[in-house]
Coordinates of C-alpha atoms in Angstrom, one line a residue:
X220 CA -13.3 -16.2 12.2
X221 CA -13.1 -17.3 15.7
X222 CA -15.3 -20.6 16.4
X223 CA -17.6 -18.6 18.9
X224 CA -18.6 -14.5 18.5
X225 CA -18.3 -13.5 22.4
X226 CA -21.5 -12.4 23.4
X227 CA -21.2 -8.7 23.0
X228 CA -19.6 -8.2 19.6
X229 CA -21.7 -7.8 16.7
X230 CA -19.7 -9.4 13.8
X231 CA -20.2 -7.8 10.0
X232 CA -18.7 -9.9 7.8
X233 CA -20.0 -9.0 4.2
X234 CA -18.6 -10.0 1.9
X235 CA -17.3 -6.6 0.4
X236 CA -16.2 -5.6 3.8
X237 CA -14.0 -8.7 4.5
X238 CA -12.9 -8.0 1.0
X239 CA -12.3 -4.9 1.6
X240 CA -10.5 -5.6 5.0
X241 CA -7.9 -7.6 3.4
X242 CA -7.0 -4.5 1.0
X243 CA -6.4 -2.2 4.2
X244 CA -4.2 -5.2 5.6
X245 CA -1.8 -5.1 2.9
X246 CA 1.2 -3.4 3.8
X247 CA 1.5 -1.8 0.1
X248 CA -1.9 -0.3 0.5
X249 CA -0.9 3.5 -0.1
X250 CA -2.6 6.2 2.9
X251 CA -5.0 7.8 -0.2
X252 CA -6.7 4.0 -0.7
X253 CA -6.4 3.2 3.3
X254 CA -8.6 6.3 4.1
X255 CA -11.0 5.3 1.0
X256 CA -11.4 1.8 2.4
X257 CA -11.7 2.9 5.9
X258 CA -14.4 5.5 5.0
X259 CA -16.6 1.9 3.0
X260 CA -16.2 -0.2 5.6
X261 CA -17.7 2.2 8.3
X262 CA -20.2 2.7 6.5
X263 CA -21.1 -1.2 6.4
X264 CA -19.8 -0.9 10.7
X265 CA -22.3 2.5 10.9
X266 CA -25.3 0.8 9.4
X267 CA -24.8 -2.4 11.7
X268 CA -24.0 -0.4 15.3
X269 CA -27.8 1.5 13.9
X270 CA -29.4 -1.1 13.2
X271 CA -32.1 -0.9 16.2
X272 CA -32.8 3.0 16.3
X273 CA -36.7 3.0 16.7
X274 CA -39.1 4.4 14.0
X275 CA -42.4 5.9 14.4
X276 CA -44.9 6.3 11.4
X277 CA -45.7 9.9 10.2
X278 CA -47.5 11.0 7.4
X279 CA -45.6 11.7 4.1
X280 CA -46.7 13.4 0.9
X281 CA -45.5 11.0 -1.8
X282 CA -46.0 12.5 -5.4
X283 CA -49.0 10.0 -5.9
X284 CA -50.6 10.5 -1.9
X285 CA -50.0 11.0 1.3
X286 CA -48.9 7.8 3.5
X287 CA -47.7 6.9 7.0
X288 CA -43.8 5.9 6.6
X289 CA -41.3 5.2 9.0
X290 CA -38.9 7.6 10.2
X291 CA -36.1 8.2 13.3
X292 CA -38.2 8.7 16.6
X293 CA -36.6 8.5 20.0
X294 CA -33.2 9.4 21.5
X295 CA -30.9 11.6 19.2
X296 CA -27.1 10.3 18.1
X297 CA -23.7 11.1 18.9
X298 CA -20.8 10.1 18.0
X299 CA -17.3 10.1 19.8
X300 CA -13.6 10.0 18.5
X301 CA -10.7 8.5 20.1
X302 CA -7.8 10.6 18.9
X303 CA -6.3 10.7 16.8
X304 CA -7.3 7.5 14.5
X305 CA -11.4 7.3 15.9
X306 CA -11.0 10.8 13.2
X307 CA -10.8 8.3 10.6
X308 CA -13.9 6.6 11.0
X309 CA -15.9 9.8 11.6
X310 CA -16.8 11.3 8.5
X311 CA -18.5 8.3 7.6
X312 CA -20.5 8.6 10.6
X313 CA -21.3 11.8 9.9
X314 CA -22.8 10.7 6.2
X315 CA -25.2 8.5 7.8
X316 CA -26.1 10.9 10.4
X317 CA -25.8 14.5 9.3
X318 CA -27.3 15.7 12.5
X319 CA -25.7 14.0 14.9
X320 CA -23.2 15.8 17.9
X321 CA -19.8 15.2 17.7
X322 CA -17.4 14.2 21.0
X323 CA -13.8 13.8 21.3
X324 CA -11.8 11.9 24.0
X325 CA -8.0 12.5 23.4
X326 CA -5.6 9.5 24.6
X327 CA -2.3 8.6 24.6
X328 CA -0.3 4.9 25.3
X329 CA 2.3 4.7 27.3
X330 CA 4.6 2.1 25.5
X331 CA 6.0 0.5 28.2
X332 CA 2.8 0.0 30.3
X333 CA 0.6 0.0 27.8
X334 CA -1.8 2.5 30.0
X335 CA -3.8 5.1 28.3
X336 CA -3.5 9.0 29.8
X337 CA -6.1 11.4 28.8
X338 CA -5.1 14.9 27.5
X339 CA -8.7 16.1 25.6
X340 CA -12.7 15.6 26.9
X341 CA -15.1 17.3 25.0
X342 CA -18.6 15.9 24.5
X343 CA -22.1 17.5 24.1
X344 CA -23.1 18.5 27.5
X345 CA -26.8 16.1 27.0
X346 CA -24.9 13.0 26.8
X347 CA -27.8 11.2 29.1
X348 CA -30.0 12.4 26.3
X349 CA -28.3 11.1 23.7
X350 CA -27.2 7.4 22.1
X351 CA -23.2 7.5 21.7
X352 CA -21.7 5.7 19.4
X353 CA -17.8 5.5 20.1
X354 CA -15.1 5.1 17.3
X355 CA -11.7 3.6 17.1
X356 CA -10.2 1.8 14.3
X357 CA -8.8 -1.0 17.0
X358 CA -9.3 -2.2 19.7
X359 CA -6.5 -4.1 21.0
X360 CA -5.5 -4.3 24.5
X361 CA -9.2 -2.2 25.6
X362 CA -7.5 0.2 28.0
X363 CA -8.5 3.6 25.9
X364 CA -11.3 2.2 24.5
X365 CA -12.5 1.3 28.7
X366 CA -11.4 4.3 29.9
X367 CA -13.0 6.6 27.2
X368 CA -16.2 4.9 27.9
X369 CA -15.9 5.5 31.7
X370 CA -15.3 9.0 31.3
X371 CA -18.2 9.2 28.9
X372 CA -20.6 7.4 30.9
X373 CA -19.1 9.8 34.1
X374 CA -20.5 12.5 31.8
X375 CA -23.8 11.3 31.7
X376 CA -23.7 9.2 28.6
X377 CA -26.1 5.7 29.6
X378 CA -26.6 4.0 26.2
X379 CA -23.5 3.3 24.2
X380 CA -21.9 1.3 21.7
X381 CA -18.2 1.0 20.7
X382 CA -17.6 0.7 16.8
X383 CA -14.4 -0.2 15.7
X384 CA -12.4 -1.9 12.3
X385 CA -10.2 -5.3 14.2
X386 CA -10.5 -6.0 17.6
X387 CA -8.0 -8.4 19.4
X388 CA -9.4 -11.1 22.1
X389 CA -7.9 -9.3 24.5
X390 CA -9.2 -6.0 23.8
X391 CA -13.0 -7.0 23.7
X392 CA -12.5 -9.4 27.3
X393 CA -11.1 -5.9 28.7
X394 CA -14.4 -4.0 27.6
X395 CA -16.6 -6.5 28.1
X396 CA -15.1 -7.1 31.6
X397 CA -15.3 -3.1 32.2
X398 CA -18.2 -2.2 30.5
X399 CA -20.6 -5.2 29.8
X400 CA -23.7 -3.4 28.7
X401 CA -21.4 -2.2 25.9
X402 CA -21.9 -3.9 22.5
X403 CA -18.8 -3.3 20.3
X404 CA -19.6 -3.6 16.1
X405 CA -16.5 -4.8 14.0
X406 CA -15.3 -6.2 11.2
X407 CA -13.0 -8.7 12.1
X408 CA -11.7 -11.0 15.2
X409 CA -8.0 -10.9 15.1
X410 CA -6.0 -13.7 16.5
X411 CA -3.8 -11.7 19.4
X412 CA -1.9 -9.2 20.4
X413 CA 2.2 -8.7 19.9
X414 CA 4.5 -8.0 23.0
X415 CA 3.9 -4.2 21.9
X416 CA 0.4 -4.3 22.1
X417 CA -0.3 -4.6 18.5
X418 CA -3.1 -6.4 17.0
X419 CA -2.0 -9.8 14.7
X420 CA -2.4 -10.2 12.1
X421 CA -3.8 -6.7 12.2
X422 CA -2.9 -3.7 10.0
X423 CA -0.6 -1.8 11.9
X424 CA -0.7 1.4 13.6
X425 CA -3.9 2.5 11.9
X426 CA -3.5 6.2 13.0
X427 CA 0.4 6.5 11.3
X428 CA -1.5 4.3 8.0
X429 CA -4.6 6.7 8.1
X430 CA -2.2 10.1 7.6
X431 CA 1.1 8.9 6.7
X432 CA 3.3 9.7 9.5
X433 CA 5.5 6.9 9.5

C-alpha cells in the first residue's frame, strides 16, 4: 500500500479481498478460479462504489408488525462495461443490483501509442437520470477508462464512479486529471506501469486471464 490514498480512490482492502487478490496474481491461477475470484472481489468493490445510495423509510409488514425500514430511494443504477474484460466484473454487479441498466463502451489499444479507439457505444438513453457505475478490471495508463467516461458523460451521464480490480499511479493521475469529480473503487495500488503499458506487479492481461485466450 502506497504511503498516501490519492484523494479520489476509495481503497478496499479487506482482508479476504487482498487475500484473494494475491490468488488472481499468481500466474498458475487457472481461468475457472480467475473468473471465481474476480466475481468475490466485486462484490466486496460493488458494495464499497454503493456505499452512499440514499434510503428512505417505508412501511414494511414484518411477520410480528408493520415498521418503517430503510430502503433504495433516489436516482436509479447503471452500470457500464469496458470491453471486453469490464464483462468480467459485471455479473457481479448485476447480483447486487438486479434492476439496474446495462451500458457498453467497446475499446481497443493501440500498442504502439498506447491510445484507445472506440468501436461500440451503447448505454441507456436516461443516462442524466441515472448513477453509472463504470467497470474495468485495470486501470493502467487511464486512456480507455478517460475516454469511456467522456463519451459517457457526452451522453448525459452527470454522477459517476469508475470501479475497477489494480490501478497503476499512472492510470488514476490520468482520470483524476480528466475527470476529477470521478471517484474510482479498487482493490489495490500497484507500483507502475511496464514499457507496454502493463500494470506491475499486476496480473497480466486480465481480459486473455478472464477467458483464456492466451
Amino acid at each position: 500500500m502506497p504511503p498516501e490514498t490519492p484523494a479520489n480512490v476509495t481503497l478496499v482492502q479487506h482482508p479476504l479481498v487482498r487475500h484473494k487478490l494475491s490468488l488472481m496474481r499468481d500466474a498458475t491461477c487457472p481461468t475457472n478460479s480467475f473468473r471465481h475470484l474476480l466475481r468475490e472481489i466485486t462484490l466486496f468493490l460493488g458494495y464499497e462504489a454503493m456505499r452512499d445510495l440514499p434510503l428512505e423509510d417505508r412501511p414494511v409488514a414484518t411477520p410480528m408488525e408493520t415498521a418503517q425500514m430503510p430502503v433504495l430511494t433516489g436516482k436509479k443504477l447503471c452500470f457500464v462495461s469496458i470491453l471486453r474484460a469490464g464483462d468480467g466484473l459485471m455479473g457481479a454487479m448485476l447480483e447486487l443490483v438486479p434492476s439496474a441498466r446495462v451500458g457498453h463502451v467497446g475499446l481497443v489499444r493501440d500498442d504502439t501509442t498506447l491510445q484507445p479507439t472506440e468501436y461500440l457505444f451503447k448505454v441507456p438513453k436516461d443516462l442524466e437520470q441515472r448513477r453509472v457505475y463504470v467497470l474495468d478490471p485495470m486501470l493502467a495508463t487511464g486512456n480507455s477508462a478517460a475516454l469511456a467516461i467522456t463519451r459517457l458523460k457526452e451522453a448525459g451521464a452527470k454522477d459517476l464512479r469508475f470501479v475497477c480490480l489494480l490501478a497503476a499511479p499512472q492510470g488514476v493521475e490520468t482520470l483524476g486529471r480528466a475527470h476529477p469529480d470521478v471517484e474510482i473503487v479498487t482493490a489495490a495500488l500497484d507500483r507502475d506501469l511496464d514499457e507496454r503499458g502493463y500494470i506491475l506487479p499486476g496480473l497480466g492481461d486480465a481480459g486473455d486471464r478472464l477467458y483464456g485466450t492466451k
